[in-house]
mmCIF file of C-alpha atoms in Angstrom:
data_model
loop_
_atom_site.group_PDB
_atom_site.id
_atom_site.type_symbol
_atom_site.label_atom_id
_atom_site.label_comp_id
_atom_site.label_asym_id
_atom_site.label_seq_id
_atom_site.Cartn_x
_atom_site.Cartn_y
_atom_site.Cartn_z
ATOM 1 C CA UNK K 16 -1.772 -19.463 4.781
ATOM 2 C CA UNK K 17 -4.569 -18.735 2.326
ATOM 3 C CA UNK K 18 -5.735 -22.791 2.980
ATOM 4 C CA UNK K 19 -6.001 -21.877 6.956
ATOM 5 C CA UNK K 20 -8.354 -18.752 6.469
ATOM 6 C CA UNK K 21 -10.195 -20.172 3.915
ATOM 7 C CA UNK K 22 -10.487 -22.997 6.213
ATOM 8 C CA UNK K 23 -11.338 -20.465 9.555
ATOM 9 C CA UNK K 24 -13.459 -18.626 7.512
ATOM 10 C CA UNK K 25 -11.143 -15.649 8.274
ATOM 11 C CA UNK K 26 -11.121 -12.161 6.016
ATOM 12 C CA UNK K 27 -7.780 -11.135 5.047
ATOM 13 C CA UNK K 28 -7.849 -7.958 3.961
ATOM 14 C CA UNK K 29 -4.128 -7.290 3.460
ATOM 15 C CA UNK K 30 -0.485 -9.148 3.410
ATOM 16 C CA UNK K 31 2.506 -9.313 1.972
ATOM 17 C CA UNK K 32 5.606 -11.889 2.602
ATOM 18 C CA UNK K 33 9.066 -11.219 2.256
ATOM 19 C CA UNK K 34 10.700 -14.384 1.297
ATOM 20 C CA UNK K 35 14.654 -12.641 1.248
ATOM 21 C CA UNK K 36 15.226 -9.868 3.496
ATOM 22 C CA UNK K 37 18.509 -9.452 5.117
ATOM 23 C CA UNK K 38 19.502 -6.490 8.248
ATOM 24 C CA UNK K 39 23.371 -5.815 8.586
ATOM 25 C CA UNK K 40 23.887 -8.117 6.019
ATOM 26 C CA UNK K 41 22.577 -10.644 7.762
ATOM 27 C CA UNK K 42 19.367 -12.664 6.659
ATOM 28 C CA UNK K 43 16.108 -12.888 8.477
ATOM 29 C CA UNK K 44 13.373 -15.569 8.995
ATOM 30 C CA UNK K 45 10.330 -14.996 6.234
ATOM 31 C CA UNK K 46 8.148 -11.995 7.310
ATOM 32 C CA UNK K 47 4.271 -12.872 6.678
ATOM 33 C CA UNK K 48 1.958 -9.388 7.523
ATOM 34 C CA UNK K 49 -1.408 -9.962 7.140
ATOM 35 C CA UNK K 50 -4.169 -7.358 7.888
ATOM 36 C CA UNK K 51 -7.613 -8.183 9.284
ATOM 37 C CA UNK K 52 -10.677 -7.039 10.236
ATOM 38 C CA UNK K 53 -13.049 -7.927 13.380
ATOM 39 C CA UNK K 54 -16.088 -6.894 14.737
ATOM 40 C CA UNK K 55 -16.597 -7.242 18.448
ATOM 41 C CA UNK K 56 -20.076 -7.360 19.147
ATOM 42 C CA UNK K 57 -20.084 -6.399 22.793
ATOM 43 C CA UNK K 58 -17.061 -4.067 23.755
ATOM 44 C CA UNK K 59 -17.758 -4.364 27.237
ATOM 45 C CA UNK K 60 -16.270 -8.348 26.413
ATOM 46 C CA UNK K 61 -13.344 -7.851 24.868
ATOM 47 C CA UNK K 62 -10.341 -9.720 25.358
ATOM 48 C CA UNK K 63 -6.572 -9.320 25.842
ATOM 49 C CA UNK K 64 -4.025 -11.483 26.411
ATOM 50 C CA UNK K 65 -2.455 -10.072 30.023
ATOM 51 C CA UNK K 66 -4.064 -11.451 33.182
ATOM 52 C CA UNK K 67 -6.827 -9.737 34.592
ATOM 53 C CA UNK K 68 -7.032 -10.425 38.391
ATOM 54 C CA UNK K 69 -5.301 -12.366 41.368
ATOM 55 C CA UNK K 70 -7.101 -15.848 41.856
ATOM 56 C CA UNK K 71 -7.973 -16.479 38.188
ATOM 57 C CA UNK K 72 -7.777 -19.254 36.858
ATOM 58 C CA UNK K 73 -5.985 -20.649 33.563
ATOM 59 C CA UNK K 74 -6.851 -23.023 31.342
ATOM 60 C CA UNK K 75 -5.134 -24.729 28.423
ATOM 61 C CA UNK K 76 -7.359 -24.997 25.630
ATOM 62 C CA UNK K 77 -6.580 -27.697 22.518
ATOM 63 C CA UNK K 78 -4.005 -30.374 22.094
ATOM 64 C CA UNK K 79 -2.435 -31.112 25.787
ATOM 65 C CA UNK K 80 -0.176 -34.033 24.537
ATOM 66 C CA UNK K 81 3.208 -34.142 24.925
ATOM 67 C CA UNK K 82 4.533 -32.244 21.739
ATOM 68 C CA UNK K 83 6.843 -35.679 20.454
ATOM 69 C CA UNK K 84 7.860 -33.462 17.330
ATOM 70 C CA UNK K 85 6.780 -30.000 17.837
ATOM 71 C CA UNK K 86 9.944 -28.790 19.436
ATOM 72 C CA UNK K 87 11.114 -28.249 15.960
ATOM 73 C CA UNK K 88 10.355 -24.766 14.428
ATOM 74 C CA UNK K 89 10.329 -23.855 18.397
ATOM 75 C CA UNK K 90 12.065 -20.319 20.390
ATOM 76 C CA UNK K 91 13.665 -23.013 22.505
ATOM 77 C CA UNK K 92 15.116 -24.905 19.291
ATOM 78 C CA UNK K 93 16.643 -21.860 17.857
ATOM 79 C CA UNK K 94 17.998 -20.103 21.204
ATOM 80 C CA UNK K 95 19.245 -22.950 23.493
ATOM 81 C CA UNK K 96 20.519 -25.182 20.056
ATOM 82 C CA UNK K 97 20.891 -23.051 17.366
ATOM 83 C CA UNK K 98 18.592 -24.825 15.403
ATOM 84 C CA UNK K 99 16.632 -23.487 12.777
ATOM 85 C CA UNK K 100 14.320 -26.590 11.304
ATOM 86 C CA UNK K 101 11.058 -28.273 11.567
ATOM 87 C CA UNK K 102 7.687 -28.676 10.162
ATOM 88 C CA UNK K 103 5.653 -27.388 11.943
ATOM 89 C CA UNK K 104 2.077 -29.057 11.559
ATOM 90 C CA UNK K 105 -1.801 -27.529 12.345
ATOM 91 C CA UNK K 106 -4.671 -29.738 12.292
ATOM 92 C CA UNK K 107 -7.075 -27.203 11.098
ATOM 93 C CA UNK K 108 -10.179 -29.376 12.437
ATOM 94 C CA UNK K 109 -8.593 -28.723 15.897
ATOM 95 C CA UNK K 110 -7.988 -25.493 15.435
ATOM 96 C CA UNK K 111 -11.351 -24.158 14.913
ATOM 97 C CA UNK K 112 -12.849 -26.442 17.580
ATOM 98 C CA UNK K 113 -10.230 -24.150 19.499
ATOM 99 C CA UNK K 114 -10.725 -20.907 18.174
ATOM 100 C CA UNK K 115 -14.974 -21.466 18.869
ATOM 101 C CA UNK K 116 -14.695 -23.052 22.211
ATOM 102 C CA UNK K 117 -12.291 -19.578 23.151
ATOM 103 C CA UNK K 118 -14.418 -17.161 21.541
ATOM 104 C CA UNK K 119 -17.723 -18.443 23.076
ATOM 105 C CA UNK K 120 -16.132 -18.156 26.206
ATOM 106 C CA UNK K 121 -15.126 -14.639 25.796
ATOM 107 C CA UNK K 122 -18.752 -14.200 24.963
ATOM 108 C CA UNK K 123 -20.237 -15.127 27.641
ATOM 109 C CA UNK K 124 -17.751 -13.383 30.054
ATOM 110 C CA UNK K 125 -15.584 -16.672 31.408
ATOM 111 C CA UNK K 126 -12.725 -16.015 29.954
ATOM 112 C CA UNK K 127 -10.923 -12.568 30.793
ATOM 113 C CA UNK K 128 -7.537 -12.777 29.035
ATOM 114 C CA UNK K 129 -6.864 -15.099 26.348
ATOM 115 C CA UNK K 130 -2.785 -15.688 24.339
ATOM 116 C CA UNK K 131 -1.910 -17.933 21.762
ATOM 117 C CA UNK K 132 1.063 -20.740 23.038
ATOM 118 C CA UNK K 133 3.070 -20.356 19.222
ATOM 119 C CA UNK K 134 6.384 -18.652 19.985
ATOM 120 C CA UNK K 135 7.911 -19.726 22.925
ATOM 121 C CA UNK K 136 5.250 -22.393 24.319
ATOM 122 C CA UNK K 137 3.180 -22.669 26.794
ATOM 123 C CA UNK K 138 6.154 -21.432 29.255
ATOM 124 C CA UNK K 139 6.447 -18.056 27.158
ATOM 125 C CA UNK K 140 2.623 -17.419 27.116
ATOM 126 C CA UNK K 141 2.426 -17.619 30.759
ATOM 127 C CA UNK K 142 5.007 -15.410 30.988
ATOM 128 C CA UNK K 143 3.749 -12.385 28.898
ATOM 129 C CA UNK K 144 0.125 -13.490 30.267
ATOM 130 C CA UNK K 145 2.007 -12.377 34.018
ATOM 131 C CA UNK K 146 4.242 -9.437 32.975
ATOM 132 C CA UNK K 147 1.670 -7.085 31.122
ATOM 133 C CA UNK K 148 -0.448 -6.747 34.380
ATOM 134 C CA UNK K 149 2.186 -7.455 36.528
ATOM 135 C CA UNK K 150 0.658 -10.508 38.197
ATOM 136 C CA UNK K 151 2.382 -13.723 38.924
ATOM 137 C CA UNK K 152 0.789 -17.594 37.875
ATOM 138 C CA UNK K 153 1.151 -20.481 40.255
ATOM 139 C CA UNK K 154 0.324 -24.052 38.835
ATOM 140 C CA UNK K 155 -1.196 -26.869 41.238
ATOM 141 C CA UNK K 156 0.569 -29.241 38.865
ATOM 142 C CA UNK K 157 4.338 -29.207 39.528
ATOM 143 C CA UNK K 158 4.918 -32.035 37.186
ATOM 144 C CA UNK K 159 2.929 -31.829 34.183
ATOM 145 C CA UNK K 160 3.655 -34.950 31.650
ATOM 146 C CA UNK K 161 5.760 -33.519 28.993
ATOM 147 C CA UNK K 162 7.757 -31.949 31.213
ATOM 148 C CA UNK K 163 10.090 -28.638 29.611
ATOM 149 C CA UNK K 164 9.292 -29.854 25.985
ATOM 150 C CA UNK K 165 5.565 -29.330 27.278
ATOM 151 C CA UNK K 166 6.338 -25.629 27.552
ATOM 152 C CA UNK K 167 8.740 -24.308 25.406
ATOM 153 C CA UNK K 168 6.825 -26.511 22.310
ATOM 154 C CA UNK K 169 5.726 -24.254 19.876
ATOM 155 C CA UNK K 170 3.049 -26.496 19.080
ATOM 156 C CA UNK K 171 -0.080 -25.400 17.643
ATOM 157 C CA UNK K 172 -3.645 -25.870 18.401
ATOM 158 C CA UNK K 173 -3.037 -24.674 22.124
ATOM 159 C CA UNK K 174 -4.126 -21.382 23.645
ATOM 160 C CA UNK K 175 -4.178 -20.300 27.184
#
């Protein structure tokens, strides 16, 4: 974690991590917290990650591949299988290429909402992208290669 901000060039104010925590006696997944601080230079620009307006449109920002190996560490993995496992891998190059190319858009007013795609996938960011406005999201591209691994990957170095 402290390689990736470093890396981003992102202060971290605060964190902690719980390695061993447990809830009824049973044990939970690692808890990172980190705290941050951002300044957002034009208010008026600010983004969230619900969508905005009927007609939008959505874009998929970063690695569009299909995720081979990234279904490990996934939602999907651990709910449908009951499979906790994977490395889960972030080229940090990408990533920042990413993290620019969505900023500057939010800058200059193209982009209205933005969400990360890292629990759930793709399919789950759509999701809470249509249910905190209450909007629906229709694709043009029934069959996108990759097919349901495409969606519920967990794979970084994507944002919508």
């Amino acid at each position: 974690m402290a390689k990736t901000c470093r890396e981003l060039k992102t202060p971290v104010i605060s964190g902690n991590v719980s390695l061993y925590n447990e809830t009824k006696g049973e044990a939970i997944y690692p808890t990172p917290v980190v705290g941050m601080v951002g300044l957002i230079e034009n208010v008026a620009r600010h983004c969230s990650h619900g969508f905005k307006d009927e007609g939008d449109e959505v874009f998929l920002l970063g690695d569009n591949t299909p995720p081979e190996s990234s279904i490990g560490s996934s939602e999907y993995l651990a709910l449908v299988h009951g499979v906790v496992k994977g490395d889960p891998y972030i080229d940090l190059e990408l990533e920042k290429r990413v993290q620019r190319c969505c900023l500057e858009a939010i800058r200059r007013g193209i982009l209205k909402s933005a969400h990360d795609c890292s629990e759930g996938g793709l399919a789950v960011c759509l999701a809470e992208s249509c249910i905190s406005n209450s909007l629906g999201f229709m694709s043009n591209y029934p069959n996108i290669e990759g097919g349901w691994m495409l969606h519920c990957s967990a794979k970084h170095n994507r944002e919508s």
